[in-house]
PDB file of C-alpha atoms in Angstrom:
ATOM      1  CA  GLN A 121      -6.226 -68.488 -80.037  1.00 89.00           C
ATOM      2  CA  VAL A 122      -7.136 -64.821 -79.818  1.00 90.00           C
ATOM      3  CA  GLN A 123     -10.661 -64.110 -81.021  1.00 92.00           C
ATOM      4  CA  PHE A 124     -12.863 -61.038 -81.192  1.00 95.00           C
ATOM      5  CA  VAL A 125     -16.554 -61.064 -82.084  1.00 97.00           C
ATOM      6  CA  GLU A 126     -18.129 -57.678 -82.698  1.00 98.00           C
ATOM      7  CA  SER A 127     -21.862 -56.979 -82.856  1.00 98.00           C
ATOM      8  CA  GLY A 128     -24.417 -54.196 -82.674  1.00 98.00           C
ATOM      9  CA  GLY A 129     -23.852 -52.355 -85.918  1.00 97.00           C
ATOM     10  CA  GLY A 130     -26.549 -51.298 -88.317  1.00 97.00           C
ATOM     11  CA  LEU A 131     -28.139 -48.471 -90.249  1.00 98.00           C
ATOM     12  CA  VAL A 132     -28.982 -45.360 -88.281  1.00 98.00           C
ATOM     13  CA  GLN A 133     -30.024 -41.826 -89.163  1.00 98.00           C
ATOM     14  CA  PRO A 134     -27.752 -38.887 -88.406  1.00 98.00           C
ATOM     15  CA  GLY A 135     -28.125 -37.904 -84.777  1.00 98.00           C
ATOM     16  CA  GLY A 136     -29.020 -41.424 -83.748  1.00 98.00           C
ATOM     17  CA  SER A 137     -27.288 -43.843 -81.397  1.00 98.00           C
ATOM     18  CA  LEU A 138     -25.873 -47.347 -81.484  1.00 98.00           C
ATOM     19  CA  ARG A 139     -24.177 -49.543 -78.928  1.00 98.00           C
ATOM     20  CA  LEU A 140     -21.476 -51.916 -80.126  1.00 98.00           C
ATOM     21  CA  SER A 141     -20.341 -54.941 -78.164  1.00 98.00           C
ATOM     22  CA  CYS A 142     -17.290 -57.132 -78.454  1.00 97.00           C
ATOM     23  CA  SER A 143     -16.660 -60.507 -76.920  1.00 96.00           C
ATOM     24  CA  ALA A 144     -12.998 -61.492 -76.588  1.00 92.00           C
ATOM     25  CA  SER A 145     -11.241 -64.749 -75.813  1.00 87.00           C
ATOM     26  CA  GLY A 146      -7.846 -66.410 -75.968  1.00 84.00           C
ATOM     27  CA  PHE A 147      -5.876 -63.990 -73.819  1.00 83.00           C
ATOM     28  CA  THR A 148      -5.850 -62.584 -70.297  1.00 83.00           C
ATOM     29  CA  PHE A 149      -8.514 -59.962 -70.820  1.00 81.00           C
ATOM     30  CA  ASN A 150      -8.421 -58.098 -67.534  1.00 77.00           C
ATOM     31  CA  ILE A 151      -4.768 -57.025 -67.721  1.00 80.00           C
ATOM     32  CA  ARG A 152      -4.945 -55.585 -71.242  1.00 89.00           C
ATOM     33  CA  SER A 153      -5.740 -52.178 -72.571  1.00 95.00           C
ATOM     34  CA  LEU A 154      -8.462 -52.470 -75.182  1.00 95.00           C
ATOM     35  CA  GLY A 155      -9.584 -50.417 -78.101  1.00 96.00           C
ATOM     36  CA  TRP A 156     -12.261 -49.850 -80.691  1.00 98.00           C
ATOM     37  CA  TYR A 157     -11.054 -49.172 -84.207  1.00 98.00           C
ATOM     38  CA  ARG A 158     -12.791 -48.324 -87.443  1.00 98.00           C
ATOM     39  CA  GLN A 159     -12.025 -48.617 -91.111  1.00 97.00           C
ATOM     40  CA  ALA A 160     -13.826 -46.616 -93.776  1.00 94.00           C
ATOM     41  CA  GLY A 161     -11.210 -46.785 -96.508  1.00 89.00           C
ATOM     42  CA  LYS A 162      -7.698 -48.037 -96.759  1.00 92.00           C
ATOM     43  CA  TYR A 163      -6.633 -47.475 -93.174  1.00 93.00           C
ATOM     44  CA  ARG A 164      -7.890 -48.646 -89.814  1.00 95.00           C
ATOM     45  CA  THR A 165      -7.795 -45.998 -87.095  1.00 96.00           C
ATOM     46  CA  VAL A 166      -8.278 -46.111 -83.363  1.00 97.00           C
ATOM     47  CA  VAL A 167     -11.498 -44.571 -82.084  1.00 98.00           C
ATOM     48  CA  ALA A 168     -11.400 -45.185 -78.332  1.00 98.00           C
ATOM     49  CA  THR A 169      -9.220 -46.964 -75.801  1.00 98.00           C
ATOM     50  CA  ILE A 170      -9.616 -48.110 -72.222  1.00 97.00           C
ATOM     51  CA  THR A 171      -6.865 -49.252 -69.869  1.00 96.00           C
ATOM     52  CA  ARG A 172      -7.035 -52.066 -67.348  1.00 95.00           C
ATOM     53  CA  ASP A 173      -7.768 -49.405 -64.724  1.00 95.00           C
ATOM     54  CA  GLY A 174     -10.631 -47.919 -66.705  1.00 95.00           C
ATOM     55  CA  ASP A 175      -8.888 -44.817 -68.011  1.00 97.00           C
ATOM     56  CA  THR A 176     -10.293 -43.847 -71.384  1.00 98.00           C
ATOM     57  CA  ASP A 177      -9.144 -41.849 -74.374  1.00 98.00           C
ATOM     58  CA  TYR A 178     -10.843 -40.902 -77.612  1.00 98.00           C
ATOM     59  CA  ALA A 179     -10.059 -39.712 -81.090  1.00 98.00           C
ATOM     60  CA  ASP A 180     -10.822 -36.010 -81.427  1.00 97.00           C
ATOM     61  CA  SER A 181     -13.520 -36.766 -83.998  1.00 97.00           C
ATOM     62  CA  VAL A 182     -15.616 -38.775 -81.516  1.00 98.00           C
ATOM     63  CA  ARG A 183     -14.745 -37.201 -78.180  1.00 98.00           C
ATOM     64  CA  GLY A 184     -17.893 -36.220 -76.300  1.00 97.00           C
ATOM     65  CA  ARG A 185     -20.101 -38.468 -78.461  1.00 98.00           C
ATOM     66  CA  PHE A 186     -18.683 -41.964 -77.931  1.00 98.00           C
ATOM     67  CA  SER A 187     -18.084 -43.813 -74.684  1.00 98.00           C
ATOM     68  CA  ILE A 188     -16.030 -46.983 -74.237  1.00 98.00           C
ATOM     69  CA  SER A 189     -16.535 -49.372 -71.342  1.00 97.00           C
ATOM     70  CA  ARG A 190     -15.439 -52.846 -70.328  1.00 96.00           C
ATOM     71  CA  ASP A 191     -16.752 -55.755 -68.288  1.00 95.00           C
ATOM     72  CA  ASP A 192     -13.851 -57.922 -67.187  1.00 93.00           C
ATOM     73  CA  ALA A 193     -16.176 -60.526 -65.679  1.00 94.00           C
ATOM     74  CA  LYS A 194     -17.679 -61.162 -69.114  1.00 94.00           C
ATOM     75  CA  ASN A 195     -14.598 -60.421 -71.257  1.00 94.00           C
ATOM     76  CA  THR A 196     -16.520 -57.802 -73.176  1.00 95.00           C
ATOM     77  CA  VAL A 197     -15.849 -54.260 -74.292  1.00 97.00           C
ATOM     78  CA  SER A 198     -18.572 -51.904 -75.506  1.00 98.00           C
ATOM     79  CA  LEU A 199     -18.809 -48.657 -77.422  1.00 98.00           C
ATOM     80  CA  GLN A 200     -21.800 -46.368 -76.916  1.00 98.00           C
ATOM     81  CA  MET A 201     -22.103 -44.070 -79.908  1.00 98.00           C
ATOM     82  CA  ASN A 202     -24.365 -41.028 -79.724  1.00 98.00           C
ATOM     83  CA  SER A 203     -25.027 -38.112 -82.060  1.00 98.00           C
ATOM     84  CA  LEU A 204     -23.850 -40.175 -84.982  1.00 98.00           C
ATOM     85  CA  LYS A 205     -22.706 -38.455 -88.148  1.00 98.00           C
ATOM     86  CA  PRO A 206     -22.337 -39.730 -91.727  1.00 97.00           C
ATOM     87  CA  ASP A 207     -18.546 -39.548 -91.241  1.00 96.00           C
ATOM     88  CA  ASP A 208     -18.874 -42.256 -88.570  1.00 98.00           C
ATOM     89  CA  THR A 209     -19.845 -44.752 -91.264  1.00 98.00           C
ATOM     90  CA  ALA A 210     -17.271 -47.556 -91.156  1.00 98.00           C
ATOM     91  CA  VAL A 211     -16.624 -51.128 -90.122  1.00 98.00           C
ATOM     92  CA  TYR A 212     -15.877 -51.153 -86.401  1.00 98.00           C
ATOM     93  CA  TYR A 213     -13.482 -53.584 -84.748  1.00 98.00           C
ATOM     94  CA  CYS A 214     -12.265 -54.250 -81.225  1.00 97.00           C
ATOM     95  CA  ASN A 215      -8.813 -55.432 -80.252  1.00 96.00           C
ATOM     96  CA  GLN A 216      -6.140 -54.990 -77.689  1.00 94.00           C
ATOM     97  CA  GLN A 217      -4.389 -51.631 -77.620  1.00 91.00           C
ATOM     98  CA  PRO A 218      -1.878 -51.933 -79.258  1.00 91.00           C
ATOM     99  CA  PRO A 219      -3.652 -54.492 -81.401  1.00 91.00           C
ATOM    100  CA  PHE A 220      -2.948 -58.170 -81.809  1.00 89.00           C
ATOM    101  CA  PRO A 221      -2.253 -59.236 -85.429  1.00 91.00           C
ATOM    102  CA  SER A 222      -5.557 -61.127 -85.595  1.00 91.00           C
ATOM    103  CA  TRP A 223      -8.832 -59.253 -86.020  1.00 94.00           C
ATOM    104  CA  GLY A 224     -12.488 -60.170 -85.906  1.00 95.00           C
ATOM    105  CA  GLN A 225     -14.913 -59.640 -88.771  1.00 96.00           C
ATOM    106  CA  GLY A 226     -16.044 -56.299 -87.446  1.00 97.00           C
ATOM    107  CA  THR A 227     -19.522 -54.799 -87.459  1.00 98.00           C
ATOM    108  CA  GLN A 228     -20.780 -52.371 -90.093  1.00 98.00           C
ATOM    109  CA  VAL A 229     -22.101 -49.003 -88.972  1.00 98.00           C
ATOM    110  CA  THR A 230     -23.867 -46.912 -91.584  1.00 98.00           C
ATOM    111  CA  VAL A 231     -25.090 -43.419 -90.755  1.00 98.00           C
ATOM    112  CA  SER A 232     -27.398 -42.149 -93.450  1.00 97.00           C
ATOM    113  CA  SER A 233     -30.763 -40.504 -93.919  1.00 95.00           C
TER     114      SER A 233
END
């Protein structure tokens, strides 16, 4: 059974930083590309991806501010978020890239003064 457990969200002021973590299980983690996604309204969009070889890609809106990383020994994927903006407010999820049908509960990130 595929499972994702996200953590690390919270309330932060504009310009601040947060580090999100995701623990995954139920699939062969180290051969998959992984991604962080966020949902602020109706749609869920991809924020950052990382391949099995460690190649990364980012949405234009977060490029240069966010950094995705993975630890295959621990089956975890992380997202370091710096210089946060109010537009980054969303529920953040991790999943495979492209995503499995099942999703975790996500972690809420709120950027507000």
